[in-house]
mmCIF file of C-alpha atoms in Angstrom:
data_model
loop_
_atom_site.group_PDB
_atom_site.id
_atom_site.type_symbol
_atom_site.label_atom_id
_atom_site.label_comp_id
_atom_site.label_asym_id
_atom_site.label_seq_id
_atom_site.Cartn_x
_atom_site.Cartn_y
_atom_site.Cartn_z
ATOM 1 C CA MET A 32 -8.100 13.671 -31.726
ATOM 2 C CA ALA A 33 -8.025 14.337 -28.033
ATOM 3 C CA ALA A 34 -5.640 13.544 -25.210
ATOM 4 C CA TYR A 35 -6.456 10.610 -22.955
ATOM 5 C CA THR A 36 -4.751 8.810 -20.122
ATOM 6 C CA ALA A 37 -5.308 5.058 -20.186
ATOM 7 C CA SER A 38 -4.509 3.223 -16.954
ATOM 8 C CA VAL A 39 -3.674 -0.451 -17.281
ATOM 9 C CA THR A 40 -3.674 -2.379 -14.004
ATOM 10 C CA VAL A 41 -1.865 -5.711 -14.210
ATOM 11 C CA ARG A 42 -2.666 -8.132 -11.378
ATOM 12 C CA LEU A 43 -1.465 -11.627 -10.641
ATOM 13 C CA LYS A 44 -4.152 -14.222 -11.342
ATOM 14 C CA PRO A 45 -5.756 -15.703 -8.229
ATOM 15 C CA GLY A 46 -3.596 -18.578 -7.023
ATOM 16 C CA VAL A 47 -0.297 -17.173 -8.299
ATOM 17 C CA LEU A 48 2.053 -16.782 -5.349
ATOM 18 C CA ASP A 49 3.147 -13.260 -4.449
ATOM 19 C CA PRO A 50 5.804 -13.434 -1.711
ATOM 20 C CA GLU A 51 6.461 -9.686 -1.901
ATOM 21 C CA ALA A 52 2.807 -8.884 -1.149
ATOM 22 C CA GLU A 53 2.827 -11.402 1.720
ATOM 23 C CA THR A 54 5.925 -9.779 3.175
ATOM 24 C CA THR A 55 4.355 -6.322 2.867
ATOM 25 C CA GLU A 56 1.176 -7.605 4.527
ATOM 26 C CA ARG A 57 3.130 -9.048 7.447
ATOM 27 C CA ALA A 58 5.184 -5.877 7.822
ATOM 28 C CA LEU A 59 1.956 -3.828 8.080
ATOM 29 C CA GLU A 60 0.604 -6.254 10.679
ATOM 30 C CA ARG A 61 3.808 -5.891 12.675
ATOM 31 C CA LEU A 62 3.207 -2.119 12.599
ATOM 32 C CA ASP A 63 -0.181 -2.893 14.237
ATOM 33 C CA PHE A 64 -2.292 -2.177 11.175
ATOM 34 C CA ASP A 65 -5.468 -4.234 10.940
ATOM 35 C CA LEU A 66 -6.008 -5.754 7.468
ATOM 36 C CA GLU A 67 -7.408 -8.910 5.901
ATOM 37 C CA GLU A 68 -5.344 -9.229 2.758
ATOM 38 C CA LEU A 69 -2.994 -7.208 0.585
ATOM 39 C CA ARG A 70 -2.568 -7.729 -3.157
ATOM 40 C CA SER A 71 -0.009 -5.918 -5.241
ATOM 41 C CA ALA A 72 -0.405 -4.893 -8.854
ATOM 42 C CA ASP A 73 1.494 -2.979 -11.508
ATOM 43 C CA ARG A 74 -0.121 0.078 -12.958
ATOM 44 C CA PHE A 75 0.826 1.735 -16.237
ATOM 45 C CA GLU A 76 -0.541 5.218 -16.942
ATOM 46 C CA ILE A 77 -0.298 5.892 -20.651
ATOM 47 C CA ASP A 78 -0.869 9.310 -22.219
ATOM 48 C CA MET A 79 -2.044 9.109 -25.814
ATOM 49 C CA GLU A 80 -3.900 10.954 -28.542
ATOM 50 C CA ALA A 81 -6.984 9.106 -29.796
ATOM 51 C CA ASP A 82 -10.256 9.762 -31.634
ATOM 52 C CA SER A 83 -12.446 8.615 -28.732
ATOM 53 C CA PRO A 84 -12.196 7.108 -25.254
ATOM 54 C CA GLU A 85 -13.178 3.773 -26.838
ATOM 55 C CA ALA A 86 -10.281 3.974 -29.288
ATOM 56 C CA ALA A 87 -7.885 4.803 -26.434
ATOM 57 C CA ALA A 88 -9.185 1.838 -24.401
ATOM 58 C CA GLU A 89 -8.828 -0.481 -27.374
ATOM 59 C CA ARG A 90 -5.230 0.621 -27.955
ATOM 60 C CA ALA A 91 -4.341 0.243 -24.260
ATOM 61 C CA ASP A 92 -5.963 -3.201 -24.257
ATOM 62 C CA ALA A 93 -3.792 -4.208 -27.208
ATOM 63 C CA MET A 94 -0.671 -2.879 -25.424
ATOM 64 C CA ALA A 95 -1.512 -4.968 -22.369
ATOM 65 C CA GLY A 96 -2.130 -8.063 -24.459
ATOM 66 C CA ARG A 97 1.080 -7.668 -26.486
ATOM 67 C CA LEU A 98 3.542 -6.451 -23.864
ATOM 68 C CA LEU A 99 2.406 -5.243 -20.445
ATOM 69 C CA ALA A 100 0.762 -8.430 -19.142
ATOM 70 C CA ASN A 101 1.810 -12.064 -19.298
ATOM 71 C CA PRO A 102 -1.416 -14.003 -19.950
ATOM 72 C CA THR A 103 -0.085 -17.080 -18.155
ATOM 73 C CA ILE A 104 0.039 -15.368 -14.773
ATOM 74 C CA HIS A 105 -1.650 -11.965 -15.147
ATOM 75 C CA ASP A 106 -5.121 -10.483 -15.435
ATOM 76 C CA TYR A 107 -5.483 -6.873 -16.437
ATOM 77 C CA SER A 108 -8.052 -4.105 -16.593
ATOM 78 C CA VAL A 109 -8.091 -0.818 -18.494
ATOM 79 C CA GLU A 110 -9.595 2.548 -17.523
ATOM 80 C CA VAL A 111 -9.559 5.660 -19.689
ATOM 81 C CA GLU A 112 -9.882 9.287 -18.605
ATOM 82 C CA PRO A 113 -9.404 12.549 -20.455
ATOM 83 C CA ALA A 114 -5.816 13.618 -19.857
ATOM 84 C CA GLU A 115 -5.414 16.172 -17.084
ATOM 85 C CA PRO A 116 -4.024 19.500 -18.262
ATOM 86 C CA ALA A 117 -1.426 19.310 -15.489
ATOM 87 C CA ALA A 118 -0.567 15.630 -15.550
ATOM 88 C CA GLY A 119 1.004 14.373 -12.388
ATOM 89 C CA ALA A 120 0.523 13.157 -8.919
ATOM 90 C CA THR A 121 -2.287 13.645 -6.474
ATOM 91 C CA ARG A 122 -0.287 14.305 -3.390
ATOM 92 C CA MET B 61 -17.943 -2.877 10.648
ATOM 93 C CA ALA B 62 -18.006 -3.554 6.945
ATOM 94 C CA ALA B 63 -15.551 -4.902 4.412
ATOM 95 C CA TYR B 64 -13.710 -2.419 2.204
ATOM 96 C CA THR B 65 -10.960 -2.588 -0.368
ATOM 97 C CA ALA B 66 -8.577 0.356 -0.197
ATOM 98 C CA SER B 67 -6.380 0.861 -3.250
ATOM 99 C CA VAL B 68 -3.143 2.748 -2.680
ATOM 100 C CA THR B 69 -1.404 3.898 -5.861
ATOM 101 C CA VAL B 70 2.245 4.818 -5.329
ATOM 102 C CA ARG B 71 3.774 6.925 -8.109
ATOM 103 C CA LEU B 72 7.229 8.358 -8.569
ATOM 104 C CA LYS B 73 7.283 12.122 -8.022
ATOM 105 C CA PRO B 74 7.606 14.168 -11.206
ATOM 106 C CA GLY B 75 11.282 14.442 -12.070
ATOM 107 C CA VAL B 76 12.337 11.129 -10.532
ATOM 108 C CA LEU B 77 13.902 9.002 -13.263
ATOM 109 C CA ASP B 78 12.130 5.783 -14.202
ATOM 110 C CA PRO B 79 14.302 3.827 -16.658
ATOM 111 C CA GLU B 80 11.967 0.812 -16.560
ATOM 112 C CA ALA B 81 9.014 2.926 -17.704
ATOM 113 C CA GLU B 82 11.157 4.487 -20.441
ATOM 114 C CA THR B 83 12.186 1.052 -21.655
ATOM 115 C CA THR B 84 8.560 -0.109 -21.669
ATOM 116 C CA GLU B 85 7.546 3.033 -23.564
ATOM 117 C CA ARG B 86 10.208 2.435 -26.215
ATOM 118 C CA ALA B 87 9.267 -1.245 -26.519
ATOM 119 C CA LEU B 88 5.639 -0.249 -27.183
ATOM 120 C CA GLU B 89 6.785 2.261 -29.783
ATOM 121 C CA ARG B 90 8.855 -0.430 -31.485
ATOM 122 C CA LEU B 91 5.666 -2.522 -31.626
ATOM 123 C CA ASP B 92 4.127 0.420 -33.558
ATOM 124 C CA PHE B 93 1.893 1.639 -30.759
ATOM 125 C CA ASP B 94 1.258 5.365 -30.737
ATOM 126 C CA LEU B 95 1.676 6.940 -27.281
ATOM 127 C CA GLU B 96 2.898 10.177 -25.720
ATOM 128 C CA GLU B 97 4.221 9.001 -22.387
ATOM 129 C CA LEU B 98 4.078 6.017 -20.073
ATOM 130 C CA ARG B 99 4.372 6.216 -16.292
ATOM 131 C CA SER B 100 4.542 3.183 -14.040
ATOM 132 C CA ALA B 101 3.162 2.949 -10.531
ATOM 133 C CA ASP B 102 2.748 0.370 -7.797
ATOM 134 C CA ARG B 103 -0.725 -0.416 -6.642
ATOM 135 C CA PHE B 104 -1.635 -2.091 -3.370
ATOM 136 C CA GLU B 105 -5.188 -3.405 -2.947
ATOM 137 C CA ILE B 106 -5.885 -3.882 0.728
ATOM 138 C CA ASP B 107 -8.943 -5.695 2.082
ATOM 139 C CA MET B 108 -9.939 -4.538 5.547
ATOM 140 C CA GLU B 109 -12.808 -4.283 8.009
ATOM 141 C CA ALA B 110 -13.630 -0.720 9.024
ATOM 142 C CA ASP B 111 -16.477 1.332 10.477
ATOM 143 C CA SER B 112 -16.810 3.587 7.441
ATOM 144 C CA PRO B 113 -15.189 4.263 4.071
ATOM 145 C CA GLU B 114 -13.561 7.309 5.688
ATOM 146 C CA ALA B 115 -12.001 5.142 8.409
ATOM 147 C CA ALA B 116 -10.737 2.703 5.760
ATOM 148 C CA ALA B 117 -9.222 5.562 3.740
ATOM 149 C CA GLU B 118 -7.565 6.992 6.839
ATOM 150 C CA ARG B 119 -6.027 3.632 7.721
ATOM 151 C CA ALA B 120 -4.790 3.075 4.151
ATOM 152 C CA ASP B 121 -3.329 6.592 4.146
ATOM 153 C CA ALA B 122 -1.432 5.795 7.346
ATOM 154 C CA MET B 123 -0.150 2.514 5.818
ATOM 155 C CA ALA B 124 1.121 4.411 2.781
ATOM 156 C CA GLY B 125 2.796 7.044 4.946
ATOM 157 C CA ARG B 126 4.454 4.498 7.241
ATOM 158 C CA LEU B 127 5.463 1.758 4.827
ATOM 159 C CA LEU B 128 4.150 1.630 1.271
ATOM 160 C CA ALA B 129 5.516 4.932 -0.039
ATOM 161 C CA ASN B 130 8.871 6.615 0.370
ATOM 162 C CA PRO B 131 8.095 10.333 0.799
ATOM 163 C CA THR B 132 11.422 11.333 -0.719
ATOM 164 C CA ILE B 133 10.589 9.928 -4.145
ATOM 165 C CA HIS B 134 6.901 8.922 -4.084
ATOM 166 C CA ASP B 135 3.463 10.489 -4.216
ATOM 167 C CA TYR B 136 0.452 8.361 -3.420
ATOM 168 C CA SER B 137 -3.311 8.403 -3.662
ATOM 169 C CA VAL B 138 -5.943 6.302 -1.899
ATOM 170 C CA GLU B 139 -9.332 5.099 -3.169
ATOM 171 C CA VAL B 140 -11.806 3.056 -1.143
ATOM 172 C CA GLU B 141 -14.588 0.803 -2.405
ATOM 173 C CA PRO B 142 -16.858 -1.655 -0.657
ATOM 174 C CA ALA B 143 -15.170 -5.063 -0.938
ATOM 175 C CA GLU B 144 -16.512 -7.197 -3.782
ATOM 176 C CA PRO B 145 -18.143 -10.419 -2.624
ATOM 177 C CA ALA B 146 -15.994 -12.319 -5.125
ATOM 178 C CA ALA B 147 -12.723 -10.443 -4.878
ATOM 179 C CA GLY B 148 -10.472 -10.905 -7.827
ATOM 180 C CA ALA B 149 -9.521 -9.889 -11.259
ATOM 181 C CA THR B 150 -11.499 -8.290 -14.011
ATOM 182 C CA ARG B 151 -10.318 -10.390 -16.874
#
């Protein structure tokens, strides 16, 4: 068993309206930032013990399918990394 | 100029309470999933035209500092990739 961090990113499917992202995009444009499009997503970073990265990915995938994502409106992707000794933020 | 997608991940600073993440963690445990900890984050995927990946990262960093993150409670990190021809979801 080793410690892994599985990151599940839950995005709205293309075509699903996201008024919050549109508002954020317009606010950035009003601040004179140059951008084409902004999409927002939810990200879940899950620390777990597993036998292999594959096992951790499989478990995170099952979590997304059962609870974290709504298949009617969401797509999701899973990435797995060995857990950092000092878990936390980058900046 | 080339097309890039900058991903800004906005996380709560360590120590800032996140009741929603705690609720999600407990719901997963009730579904018999084995996990140590769950953290939630907001992710913004921003399509933009820029001269270089460095310029795209710098602009996304400025967007996070001005609008996307609240420095009192948030940390953030920025990743830049060339924009995918067919932007969209993984699954």
